[in-house]
Backbone as JSON, one array per atom type, in Angstrom:
{
  "sequence": "MNTLNVSIVTPNGEAYRAEEASMVVLGTTSGQVGIMANHVPMVASLKIGPLKVVFPDGKEEILAVSEGFVETHKDKITVIVQTAELDKDIDVERAKRAKDRAEKRIAENQEGLDVRRAQLALAKALTRIKVAEK",
  "N": [[0.84, -1.18, 0.0], [0.53, 2.23, -0.81], [1.85, 4.93, 1.01], [1.94, 7.99, 2.97], [4.25, 10.44, 4.19], [3.84, 12.69, 6.75], [4.28, 16.0, 7.73], [3.99, 18.59, 10.02], [4.66, 21.88, 10.46], [5.5, 24.55, 12.59], [6.24, 27.97, 13.65], [7.75, 27.35, 15.88], [9.01, 25.02, 15.32], [8.92, 21.54, 14.28], [5.73, 20.38, 14.75], [4.22, 18.14, 14.51], [4.44, 14.81, 13.31], [3.95, 12.17, 11.11], [4.36, 8.96, 9.9], [3.71, 6.84, 7.19], [0.94, 7.34, 6.68], [-2.33, 6.98, 5.32], [-4.01, 8.85, 4.21], [-4.63, 12.4, 4.12], [-6.81, 14.86, 5.23], [-7.84, 18.08, 4.68], [-8.65, 21.6, 5.02], [-8.61, 23.82, 2.43], [-8.28, 27.14, 1.05], [-9.76, 26.95, -1.18], [-11.51, 24.94, -0.75], [-12.37, 21.74, 0.79], [-9.9, 19.16, 0.86], [-8.79, 15.93, 0.08], [-5.9, 14.11, 0.44], [-3.88, 11.67, -0.94], [-1.27, 9.16, -1.28], [0.89, 9.63, -4.06], [-0.41, 11.83, -5.02], [-0.97, 14.6, -7.16], [1.68, 16.94, -7.36], [1.4, 19.9, -5.4], [0.74, 23.22, -4.17], [-1.03, 24.86, -1.69], [-3.16, 27.29, -0.13], [-4.1, 27.25, 3.26], [-7.02, 27.25, 5.32], [-8.21, 28.21, 8.57], [-8.95, 25.43, 10.57], [-9.98, 21.95, 11.07], [-7.6, 19.3, 10.66], [-7.21, 16.18, 9.35], [-5.56, 13.13, 9.82], [-5.35, 10.06, 8.39], [-4.83, 6.64, 8.94], [-3.58, 3.48, 7.59], [-4.79, 1.38, 9.08], [-7.2, 2.41, 9.76], [-7.26, 4.07, 11.93], [-7.42, 7.42, 13.18], [-6.04, 10.7, 13.45], [-6.64, 13.88, 14.67], [-6.11, 17.29, 14.17], [-6.15, 20.7, 15.21], [-5.64, 23.38, 13.17], [-4.08, 26.48, 12.24], [-4.28, 29.22, 9.88], [-2.36, 28.8, 6.87], [-0.08, 27.01, 4.81], [0.0, 24.23, 2.5], [2.07, 21.77, 1.12], [2.46, 19.37, -1.33], [3.99, 16.33, -2.32], [5.01, 13.41, -4.12], [5.03, 11.3, -2.08], [4.88, 12.71, 0.25], [3.74, 15.14, 2.57], [3.82, 18.44, 3.51], [2.93, 20.69, 5.94], [2.59, 24.02, 6.72], [2.06, 26.11, 9.29], [0.84, 28.57, 11.69], [-0.05, 27.61, 14.18], [-0.66, 24.36, 15.59], [-2.53, 21.8, 16.97], [-3.0, 18.72, 18.55], [-6.05, 16.91, 19.04], [-6.27, 15.79, 21.63], [-4.63, 17.42, 23.12], [-5.8, 19.85, 23.46], [-7.03, 22.48, 25.41], [-10.1, 22.72, 26.36], [-11.72, 24.41, 27.95], [-10.2, 26.75, 28.03], [-10.26, 27.38, 25.31], [-13.0, 27.89, 25.03], [-13.25, 30.18, 26.61], [-11.69, 31.93, 25.07], [-13.26, 32.0, 22.79], [-15.58, 33.27, 23.79], [-14.49, 35.8, 24.47], [-13.69, 36.73, 21.93], [-16.16, 36.81, 20.57], [-17.43, 38.78, 22.09], [-15.81, 41.02, 21.55], [-16.25, 41.31, 18.82], [-19.01, 41.83, 18.8], [-19.11, 44.23, 20.24], [-17.7, 45.9, 18.58], [-15.9, 48.07, 18.74], [-14.48, 51.31, 18.2], [-11.44, 51.44, 16.48], [-10.88, 48.86, 17.06], [-9.52, 45.84, 15.99], [-11.3, 44.17, 14.02], [-11.07, 42.06, 12.23], [-8.99, 40.58, 13.35], [-10.24, 39.71, 15.68], [-12.22, 38.12, 14.52], [-10.64, 36.1, 13.39], [-9.56, 35.03, 15.74], [-11.9, 34.04, 16.86], [-12.59, 32.07, 14.95], [-10.41, 30.32, 15.26], [-10.78, 29.52, 17.95], [-13.31, 28.26, 17.81], [-12.66, 26.15, 16.08], [-10.79, 24.75, 17.64], [-12.45, 23.91, 19.75], [-14.32, 22.32, 18.38], [-12.63, 20.3, 17.32], [-11.57, 19.18, 19.67], [-13.86, 18.21, 20.91], [-14.82, 16.27, 19.24]],
  "CA": [[0.0, 0.0, 0.0], [1.26, 3.49, -0.85], [1.57, 5.76, 2.17], [2.47, 9.34, 3.0], [4.88, 11.0, 5.37], [3.18, 13.96, 7.04], [5.02, 16.87, 8.64], [3.35, 19.87, 10.28], [5.69, 22.75, 10.99], [5.09, 25.87, 13.09], [7.45, 28.76, 13.91], [8.51, 26.73, 16.97], [9.6, 23.76, 14.85], [7.98, 20.5, 13.86], [4.71, 20.16, 15.77], [3.59, 16.83, 14.3], [5.01, 13.97, 12.26], [3.36, 10.83, 10.98], [4.85, 8.2, 8.76], [2.81, 5.8, 6.71], [-0.47, 7.7, 6.69], [-2.95, 6.64, 4.04], [-4.67, 10.03, 3.65], [-4.76, 13.6, 4.92], [-7.95, 15.66, 4.82], [-7.66, 19.42, 5.22], [-9.42, 22.66, 4.39], [-7.88, 24.87, 1.73], [-9.12, 28.3, 0.77], [-10.61, 26.57, -2.31], [-12.4, 23.86, -0.33], [-11.76, 20.61, 1.48], [-9.13, 18.32, -0.02], [-8.23, 14.68, 0.6], [-4.64, 13.85, -0.26], [-3.34, 10.33, -0.77], [0.03, 8.98, -1.93], [0.94, 9.86, -5.5], [-1.21, 13.0, -5.38], [-0.24, 15.55, -7.99], [2.33, 17.96, -6.53], [0.64, 21.15, -5.33], [0.87, 24.12, -3.03], [-2.33, 25.48, -1.5], [-3.37, 28.04, 1.11], [-5.02, 26.6, 4.2], [-7.81, 28.1, 6.21], [-8.31, 27.7, 9.94], [-9.88, 24.32, 10.64], [-9.42, 20.66, 11.44], [-6.79, 18.54, 9.72], [-7.33, 14.78, 9.75], [-4.6, 12.18, 9.29], [-5.95, 8.72, 8.42], [-3.82, 5.6, 8.8], [-4.1, 2.28, 6.9], [-5.62, 0.55, 9.96], [-8.44, 3.12, 10.03], [-7.05, 5.03, 13.02], [-7.35, 8.81, 12.74], [-5.59, 11.73, 14.37], [-7.2, 15.15, 14.22], [-5.44, 18.46, 14.71], [-6.68, 22.03, 14.91], [-4.55, 24.15, 12.58], [-4.37, 27.85, 11.85], [-4.03, 29.48, 8.47], [-1.01, 28.48, 6.45], [0.1, 26.43, 3.48], [0.31, 22.82, 2.38], [2.81, 21.41, -0.08], [2.44, 17.92, -1.5], [4.86, 15.65, -3.27], [4.56, 12.03, -4.36], [4.74, 10.54, -0.86], [5.14, 13.58, 1.39], [2.93, 16.35, 2.75], [4.35, 19.38, 4.49], [1.96, 21.72, 6.3], [3.25, 25.12, 7.42], [1.02, 26.89, 9.94], [1.26, 29.24, 12.91], [-0.33, 26.73, 15.31], [-1.23, 23.04, 15.34], [-2.73, 21.1, 18.24], [-3.76, 17.47, 18.54], [-7.3, 16.98, 19.8], [-6.07, 15.43, 23.04], [-3.84, 18.46, 23.78], [-6.55, 21.11, 23.49], [-7.69, 22.89, 26.65], [-11.42, 23.14, 25.9], [-12.19, 25.56, 28.74], [-9.45, 27.92, 27.53], [-10.81, 27.68, 23.98], [-14.32, 28.49, 25.23], [-13.03, 31.56, 27.08], [-11.22, 32.69, 23.91], [-14.44, 32.17, 21.94], [-16.43, 34.3, 24.41], [-13.81, 37.09, 24.32], [-13.75, 37.14, 20.53], [-17.55, 37.18, 20.26], [-17.69, 40.06, 22.75], [-15.11, 42.07, 20.8], [-16.95, 41.5, 17.54], [-20.31, 42.45, 19.09], [-18.89, 45.61, 20.67], [-17.23, 46.6, 17.38], [-15.38, 49.35, 19.21], [-13.62, 52.06, 17.29], [-10.03, 51.07, 16.61], [-10.74, 47.42, 17.28], [-9.2, 45.08, 14.8], [-12.38, 43.19, 13.93], [-10.55, 40.88, 11.52], [-8.23, 39.8, 14.32], [-11.22, 39.06, 16.55], [-12.86, 37.07, 13.73], [-9.68, 35.0, 13.31], [-9.51, 34.42, 17.07], [-13.14, 33.27, 17.0], [-12.47, 30.88, 14.1], [-9.46, 29.4, 15.91], [-11.41, 28.97, 19.15], [-14.36, 27.32, 17.39], [-11.99, 24.96, 15.55], [-10.23, 24.0, 18.77], [-13.56, 23.28, 20.47], [-14.85, 21.26, 17.49], [-11.67, 19.19, 17.25], [-11.47, 18.56, 20.99], [-15.11, 17.55, 21.28], [-15.23, 15.44, 18.1]],
  "C": [[0.88, 1.25, 0.0], [0.86, 4.34, 0.35], [2.29, 7.1, 2.05], [3.24, 9.59, 4.28], [4.3, 12.39, 5.55], [4.03, 14.74, 8.04], [4.26, 18.18, 8.77], [4.36, 20.73, 11.04], [5.08, 24.09, 11.41], [6.37, 26.7, 13.29], [8.32, 28.18, 15.02], [9.15, 25.41, 16.57], [8.52, 22.77, 14.44], [7.02, 20.19, 15.0], [4.1, 18.78, 15.68], [4.3, 16.12, 13.17], [4.3, 12.63, 12.28], [3.97, 10.18, 9.74], [3.83, 7.14, 8.44], [1.34, 6.11, 6.95], [-1.06, 7.33, 5.34], [-3.62, 7.85, 3.4], [-4.62, 11.18, 4.65], [-5.92, 14.4, 4.35], [-7.81, 17.02, 5.49], [-8.46, 20.44, 4.42], [-8.53, 23.69, 3.75], [-8.82, 26.04, 1.51], [-10.04, 28.03, -0.42], [-11.6, 25.46, -1.96], [-11.64, 22.73, 0.34], [-11.1, 19.69, 0.48], [-8.69, 17.07, 0.73], [-7.01, 14.34, -0.23], [-4.16, 12.46, 0.09], [-1.98, 10.26, -1.45], [-0.13, 9.12, -3.43], [0.01, 10.98, -5.96], [-0.35, 13.92, -6.25], [0.43, 16.59, -7.08], [1.53, 19.26, -6.57], [1.06, 21.95, -4.11], [-0.49, 24.81, -2.91], [-2.35, 26.24, -0.17], [-4.38, 27.3, 1.97], [-5.82, 27.64, 4.96], [-7.82, 27.46, 7.59], [-9.32, 26.56, 9.94], [-9.21, 23.03, 11.07], [-8.6, 20.07, 10.3], [-6.81, 17.1, 10.22], [-6.27, 13.94, 9.04], [-5.2, 10.79, 9.48], [-4.85, 7.7, 8.15], [-4.43, 4.35, 8.16], [-5.0, 1.39, 7.76], [-6.95, 1.21, 10.32], [-8.34, 4.12, 11.17], [-6.92, 6.42, 12.42], [-6.78, 9.68, 13.85], [-6.08, 13.05, 13.8], [-6.48, 16.28, 14.95], [-6.23, 19.71, 14.36], [-5.5, 22.84, 14.38], [-5.03, 25.55, 12.23], [-4.15, 28.0, 10.35], [-2.58, 29.14, 8.13], [-1.0, 27.94, 5.04], [0.34, 24.94, 3.57], [1.07, 22.63, 1.07], [2.83, 19.89, -0.17], [3.45, 17.5, -2.55], [4.37, 14.22, -3.37], [4.16, 11.3, -3.07], [4.96, 11.38, 0.4], [4.23, 14.79, 1.37], [3.6, 17.18, 3.83], [3.32, 20.48, 4.68], [2.71, 22.76, 7.12], [2.17, 26.04, 7.96], [1.59, 27.6, 11.17], [1.08, 28.33, 14.13], [-0.94, 25.42, 14.84], [-1.32, 22.31, 16.67], [-3.5, 19.81, 18.0], [-4.99, 17.61, 19.41], [-7.1, 16.74, 21.28], [-5.3, 16.49, 23.83], [-4.59, 19.79, 23.95], [-7.22, 21.31, 24.85], [-9.03, 23.5, 26.25], [-11.92, 24.37, 26.67], [-11.48, 26.84, 28.29], [-9.98, 28.34, 26.16], [-12.19, 28.34, 24.1], [-14.21, 29.93, 25.72], [-12.56, 32.45, 25.92], [-12.38, 32.97, 22.96], [-15.32, 33.3, 22.49], [-15.81, 35.69, 24.26], [-13.92, 37.6, 22.89], [-15.16, 37.57, 20.13], [-17.9, 38.53, 20.87], [-17.04, 41.2, 21.98], [-15.79, 42.35, 19.46], [-18.27, 42.23, 17.76], [-20.15, 43.92, 19.47], [-18.45, 46.49, 19.5], [-16.73, 47.99, 17.72], [-14.49, 50.0, 18.15], [-12.17, 51.67, 17.54], [-9.82, 49.59, 16.84], [-10.45, 46.73, 15.96], [-10.2, 43.93, 14.71], [-11.89, 41.92, 13.24], [-9.77, 39.99, 12.47], [-9.17, 39.05, 15.26], [-11.93, 37.93, 15.81], [-11.93, 35.85, 13.59], [-9.58, 34.27, 14.65], [-10.75, 33.56, 17.3], [-13.06, 31.99, 16.18], [-11.53, 29.85, 14.72], [-10.09, 28.73, 17.13], [-12.47, 27.94, 18.79], [-13.76, 26.03, 16.83], [-11.44, 24.11, 16.68], [-11.32, 23.24, 19.53], [-14.1, 22.1, 19.65], [-13.93, 20.04, 17.46], [-11.6, 18.44, 18.57], [-12.7, 17.76, 21.36], [-15.64, 16.62, 20.2], [-16.06, 14.27, 18.45]]
}
């Protein structure tokens, strides 16, 4: 069976590595993509959301990732993002507090507030909660 090596890199270094994955499912700015071995080489922009790594035995690992990029080669996927967290490592209560803060900032829409930053914070918090509570 053809498999993939998966590497997720953040500014702090490699955050995740998997060898012999059968598929990776992730959200690009053009839509959701499933990547298997021998996928056509590509580079795509990622949006905030879950990233799923599927193994030949059916086991799955899910991560919450921020915006970034993915690059694919014949048997290798490299994901470059600001943050990546495995579902088991997510502090759900912290994510819920971040969600509440972001929603409050968006609702207040105060002058000088960077609404886009609050929207990104909200998207990250919602993704973390979704991934953790899968």
